[in-house]
Amino acid sequence: MSRKRTVVLISGRGSNMTALIAAASDPSYPAEIVGVISDRANAAGLGIAQSRGIATKVVQRADHPSKDAYDAAVDAALAGFGADIVALAGYMRILGRGLVEKWQGRMVNIHPALLPAFKGLDTHARAIRAGVRIHGCSVHFVTPEMDDGPIIAQAAVPVMVGDNEDTLAARVLKVEHRLYPLALGLVAEGKASMEKGHTVLAHFADDADNASSVVMAPDPLREETDLEQLARITP
Ligand code: GRF
């Protein structure tokens, strides 16, 4: 099986990108990371990618006269890398409809919330304000509407008493780093595909590992002490 050539789009830290690069360093992983594109020249992730021997390219909005011209430059960079799949990982721009539709079914994103809840920014602060007991992250196919595409896989974490935005973000980020490689793997293997606006998952009956990868709940959720925390029992 040929590995799917995957390009990661970032804007900053690049910890999810790093998790994808690490997963793809296993030759049996169905995707290889062939390039990283950033819209910011100072994105920390660029240095990490380079240190792992991955080619990088900066495509900045300010260097292009219009949004369409910017999108065309991103598309040209993707073509330059020979991309089969595009993985957005902390990429802070909304790509235009034309580009997204061209890549539909082959472009995925990770969002730090259990979609369709908490689309957009500041998801962890909003989850705490809303008082949800369970939060998490989602990997989804990208469609023109922001954070709206069909869900491929999700991971849940508890919201603990005393959590603040940072502690909750850190707990979610940890599972992001496990979920994204799993979800990209499913897409690269053709086990998750987008059809008529929905995610179609291949039959997993003979593949127990993948069957459990579409939803992940960390062990603490199964422990009674944490369930008490979840319920926020007050004396
Ligand atoms: C992650 O929380 C991701 O879900 C969101 O932006 C953050 C990017 O972090 N889209 P990193 O750059 O992958 O470290």
Short mmCIF file of C-alpha atoms and ligand atoms in Angstrom, two decimals:
data_model
loop_
_atom_site.label_atom_id
_atom_site.label_comp_id
_atom_site.label_asym_id
_atom_site.label_seq_id
_atom_site.Cartn_x
_atom_site.Cartn_y
_atom_site.Cartn_z
CA MET A 1 0.00 0.00 0.00
CA SER A 2 1.41 3.40 -0.90
CA ARG A 3 1.44 5.89 1.93
CA LYS A 4 -0.66 9.00 1.47
CA ARG A 5 1.40 12.15 0.98
CA THR A 6 0.21 14.50 3.71
CA VAL A 7 0.89 18.20 4.13
CA VAL A 8 0.26 19.83 7.53
CA LEU A 9 -0.88 23.47 7.76
CA ILE A 10 0.06 25.32 10.94
CA SER A 11 0.13 28.82 12.40
CA GLY A 12 1.98 28.40 15.67
CA ARG A 13 3.29 25.94 18.21
CA GLY A 14 2.80 22.83 16.09
CA SER A 15 2.36 20.21 18.79
CA ASN A 16 -0.30 18.36 16.80
CA MET A 17 1.93 18.55 13.74
CA THR A 18 4.71 17.03 15.85
CA ALA A 19 2.39 14.19 16.90
CA LEU A 20 1.55 13.51 13.24
CA ILE A 21 5.23 13.55 12.25
CA ALA A 22 6.01 11.13 15.10
CA ALA A 23 3.23 8.74 14.04
CA ALA A 24 4.32 8.91 10.42
CA SER A 25 7.92 8.08 11.34
CA ASP A 26 6.65 4.50 11.57
CA PRO A 27 6.92 3.15 8.00
CA SER A 28 3.76 1.09 8.51
CA TYR A 29 1.67 4.24 9.22
CA PRO A 30 -0.55 4.86 6.16
CA ALA A 31 0.39 8.56 5.76
CA GLU A 32 3.77 10.25 5.38
CA ILE A 33 4.28 13.91 6.20
CA VAL A 34 5.88 15.41 3.10
CA GLY A 35 5.63 19.09 3.97
CA VAL A 36 4.50 21.74 6.41
CA ILE A 37 3.00 25.07 5.37
CA SER A 38 2.65 27.98 7.78
CA ASP A 39 0.89 31.30 7.29
CA ARG A 40 3.26 32.80 9.87
CA ALA A 41 7.01 33.04 9.31
CA ASN A 42 7.66 32.89 13.06
CA ALA A 43 5.56 29.79 13.79
CA ALA A 44 7.50 27.66 16.30
CA GLY A 45 6.33 24.53 14.49
CA LEU A 46 8.43 25.40 11.43
CA GLY A 47 11.68 24.84 13.32
CA ILE A 48 10.40 21.58 14.76
CA ALA A 49 9.44 20.31 11.29
CA GLN A 50 12.84 21.27 9.89
CA SER A 51 14.62 19.53 12.74
CA ARG A 52 12.70 16.38 11.77
CA GLY A 53 13.84 16.74 8.15
CA ILE A 54 10.44 17.86 6.82
CA ALA A 55 10.32 20.51 4.09
CA THR A 56 8.54 23.72 5.08
CA LYS A 57 7.04 26.65 3.25
CA VAL A 58 5.68 29.98 4.50
CA VAL A 59 2.66 31.36 2.65
CA GLN A 60 1.62 34.63 4.27
CA ARG A 61 -1.63 36.41 3.61
CA ALA A 62 0.16 39.80 3.61
CA ASP A 63 2.26 38.72 0.63
CA HIS A 64 -0.82 38.27 -1.56
CA PRO A 65 -3.12 40.97 -2.89
CA SER A 66 -6.39 39.14 -2.19
CA LYS A 67 -7.80 36.20 -0.30
CA ASP A 68 -8.25 34.34 -3.59
CA ALA A 69 -4.61 34.94 -4.48
CA TYR A 70 -3.59 33.68 -1.04
CA ASP A 71 -5.71 30.52 -1.45
CA ALA A 72 -4.20 29.96 -4.91
CA ALA A 73 -0.71 30.21 -3.40
CA VAL A 74 -1.62 27.65 -0.71
CA ASP A 75 -3.02 25.35 -3.40
CA ALA A 76 0.15 25.76 -5.47
CA ALA A 77 2.26 24.92 -2.42
CA LEU A 78 0.15 21.80 -1.81
CA ALA A 79 0.63 20.79 -5.44
CA GLY A 80 4.35 21.47 -5.08
CA PHE A 81 4.49 18.95 -2.25
CA GLY A 82 2.40 16.49 -4.26
CA ALA A 83 -0.16 16.36 -1.45
CA ASP A 84 -2.85 13.68 -1.31
CA ILE A 85 -4.18 14.79 2.08
CA VAL A 86 -4.11 18.14 3.92
CA ALA A 87 -4.14 18.18 7.74
CA LEU A 88 -4.91 21.50 9.43
CA ALA A 89 -3.28 21.62 12.86
CA GLY A 90 -3.71 24.89 14.70
CA TYR A 91 -3.98 26.70 11.37
CA MET A 92 -5.71 29.98 12.19
CA ARG A 93 -7.08 30.97 8.77
CA ILE A 94 -10.37 30.16 7.13
CA LEU A 95 -9.70 28.90 3.63
CA GLY A 96 -12.02 29.96 0.81
CA ARG A 97 -14.87 27.83 -0.47
CA GLY A 98 -13.16 27.07 -3.79
CA LEU A 99 -10.04 25.64 -2.19
CA VAL A 100 -11.97 23.73 0.48
CA GLU A 101 -14.32 22.21 -2.08
CA LYS A 102 -11.40 21.18 -4.24
CA TRP A 103 -9.91 19.29 -1.29
CA GLN A 104 -13.17 18.08 0.23
CA GLY A 105 -12.82 14.59 1.67
CA ARG A 106 -9.03 14.98 1.63
CA MET A 107 -8.69 17.89 4.08
CA VAL A 108 -9.04 17.34 7.83
CA ASN A 109 -8.83 19.53 10.93
CA ILE A 110 -8.55 19.07 14.67
CA HIS A 111 -10.80 21.19 16.86
CA PRO A 112 -10.38 21.42 20.64
CA ALA A 113 -14.00 20.67 21.60
CA LEU A 114 -16.59 17.96 21.18
CA LEU A 115 -18.26 19.27 18.04
CA PRO A 116 -20.87 20.47 17.29
CA ALA A 117 -20.45 22.15 20.68
CA PHE A 118 -18.09 25.11 20.98
CA LYS A 119 -17.16 25.87 17.40
CA GLY A 120 -14.74 28.77 16.99
CA LEU A 121 -12.21 30.13 19.46
CA ASP A 122 -11.73 30.01 23.25
CA THR A 123 -13.33 26.60 23.48
CA HIS A 124 -11.89 25.69 26.89
CA ALA A 125 -12.99 28.89 28.64
CA ARG A 126 -16.43 28.54 27.08
CA ALA A 127 -16.71 24.90 28.17
CA ILE A 128 -15.89 25.87 31.76
CA ARG A 129 -18.38 28.75 31.67
CA ALA A 130 -21.06 26.44 30.29
CA GLY A 131 -20.46 24.00 33.15
CA VAL A 132 -20.07 20.94 30.95
CA ARG A 133 -18.70 17.88 32.76
CA ILE A 134 -17.19 16.34 29.65
CA HIS A 135 -15.09 18.14 27.06
CA GLY A 136 -12.62 16.96 24.43
CA CYS A 137 -11.57 17.26 20.84
CA SER A 138 -12.78 16.30 17.38
CA VAL A 139 -11.13 15.53 14.08
CA HIS A 140 -13.40 16.34 11.16
CA PHE A 141 -13.39 16.72 7.41
CA VAL A 142 -13.14 20.39 6.44
CA THR A 143 -16.11 22.01 4.72
CA PRO A 144 -16.57 25.69 3.84
CA GLU A 145 -18.39 26.48 7.10
CA MET A 146 -15.92 26.78 9.98
CA ASP A 147 -15.70 23.73 12.32
CA ASP A 148 -18.79 22.30 10.66
CA GLY A 149 -17.60 19.31 8.63
CA PRO A 150 -18.47 15.70 9.35
CA ILE A 151 -16.78 14.22 12.42
CA ILE A 152 -14.23 11.45 11.92
CA ALA A 153 -13.22 10.76 15.54
CA GLN A 154 -13.57 12.28 18.99
CA ALA A 155 -11.84 11.98 22.36
CA ALA A 156 -13.42 12.96 25.67
CA VAL A 157 -11.87 14.19 28.90
CA PRO A 158 -13.52 15.09 32.21
CA VAL A 159 -13.83 18.69 33.35
CA MET A 160 -12.59 18.60 36.93
CA VAL A 161 -13.57 20.75 39.85
CA GLY A 162 -11.07 23.61 40.04
CA ASP A 163 -10.11 23.43 36.38
CA ASN A 164 -9.20 26.65 34.66
CA GLU A 165 -8.74 27.29 30.96
CA ASP A 166 -5.09 26.22 31.09
CA THR A 167 -5.50 22.98 33.03
CA LEU A 168 -8.40 21.94 30.83
CA ALA A 169 -6.53 22.90 27.64
CA ALA A 170 -3.56 20.79 28.74
CA ARG A 171 -5.79 17.76 29.40
CA VAL A 172 -7.45 18.11 26.01
CA LEU A 173 -4.16 18.68 24.19
CA LYS A 174 -2.82 15.39 25.52
CA VAL A 175 -5.66 13.47 23.91
CA GLU A 176 -5.45 15.59 20.74
CA HIS A 177 -1.98 14.16 20.25
CA ARG A 178 -3.37 10.62 20.38
CA LEU A 179 -6.54 11.28 18.43
CA TYR A 180 -5.14 13.12 15.42
CA PRO A 181 -2.73 10.35 14.35
CA LEU A 182 -5.53 7.80 14.73
CA ALA A 183 -7.98 9.85 12.68
CA LEU A 184 -5.50 10.76 9.95
CA GLY A 185 -4.59 7.07 9.76
CA LEU A 186 -8.23 6.13 9.21
CA VAL A 187 -8.55 8.66 6.38
CA ALA A 188 -5.23 7.68 4.79
CA GLU A 189 -6.22 4.00 4.86
CA GLY A 190 -9.61 4.77 3.35
CA LYS A 191 -11.38 3.55 6.48
CA ALA A 192 -13.01 6.94 7.02
CA SER A 193 -14.26 8.78 3.97
CA MET A 194 -16.63 11.64 3.25
CA GLU A 195 -19.69 10.89 1.21
CA LYS A 196 -22.66 13.22 0.63
CA GLY A 197 -21.70 15.40 3.56
CA HIS A 198 -21.28 12.53 6.02
CA THR A 199 -18.40 10.47 7.32
CA VAL A 200 -18.59 6.86 6.23
CA LEU A 201 -16.63 4.46 8.42
CA ALA A 202 -15.50 1.16 7.01
CA HIS A 203 -16.66 -1.96 8.73
CA PHE A 204 -14.30 -2.65 11.62
CA ALA A 205 -15.57 -6.08 12.63
CA ASP A 206 -12.26 -7.75 11.91
CA ASP A 207 -10.12 -4.91 13.23
CA ALA A 208 -10.54 -4.39 16.95
CA ASP A 209 -7.85 -1.71 17.21
CA ASN A 210 -9.47 0.57 14.72
CA ALA A 211 -12.96 -0.10 16.03
CA SER A 212 -12.08 1.62 19.28
CA SER A 213 -10.20 4.47 17.66
CA VAL A 214 -13.21 6.38 16.46
CA VAL A 215 -14.06 7.38 19.99
CA MET A 216 -11.58 7.61 22.83
CA ALA A 217 -12.24 8.04 26.52
CA PRO A 218 -9.24 8.08 28.84
CA ASP A 219 -9.09 5.70 31.77
CA PRO A 220 -9.83 8.25 34.51
CA LEU A 221 -13.38 8.54 33.21
CA ARG A 222 -13.93 4.98 34.30
CA GLU A 223 -12.78 5.56 37.88
CA GLU A 224 -15.28 6.29 40.56
CA THR A 225 -13.34 9.14 42.13
CA ASP A 226 -13.34 11.00 38.89
CA LEU A 227 -17.00 10.32 38.34
CA GLU A 228 -17.64 12.04 41.65
CA GLN A 229 -15.60 14.96 40.40
CA LEU A 230 -17.59 14.94 37.22
CA ALA A 231 -20.85 15.16 39.06
CA ARG A 232 -19.47 18.02 41.15
CA ILE A 233 -20.99 16.60 44.32
CA THR A 234 -20.99 19.35 46.92
CA PRO A 235 -21.39 18.55 50.63
C1 GRF B 1 -4.93 22.82 19.20
O1 GRF B 1 -5.60 22.86 20.42
C2 GRF B 1 -5.87 22.53 18.07
O2 GRF B 1 -6.94 21.70 18.43
C3 GRF B 1 -6.41 23.91 17.74
O3 GRF B 1 -5.31 24.77 17.91
C4 GRF B 1 -4.38 24.20 18.83
C5 GRF B 1 -3.09 24.11 18.09
O4 GRF B 1 -2.04 23.65 18.89
N1 GRF B 1 -6.99 23.92 16.42
P1 GRF B 1 -0.70 23.12 18.22
O5 GRF B 1 -0.19 24.22 17.30
O6 GRF B 1 -1.03 21.86 17.48
O7 GRF B 1 0.23 22.88 19.37
#
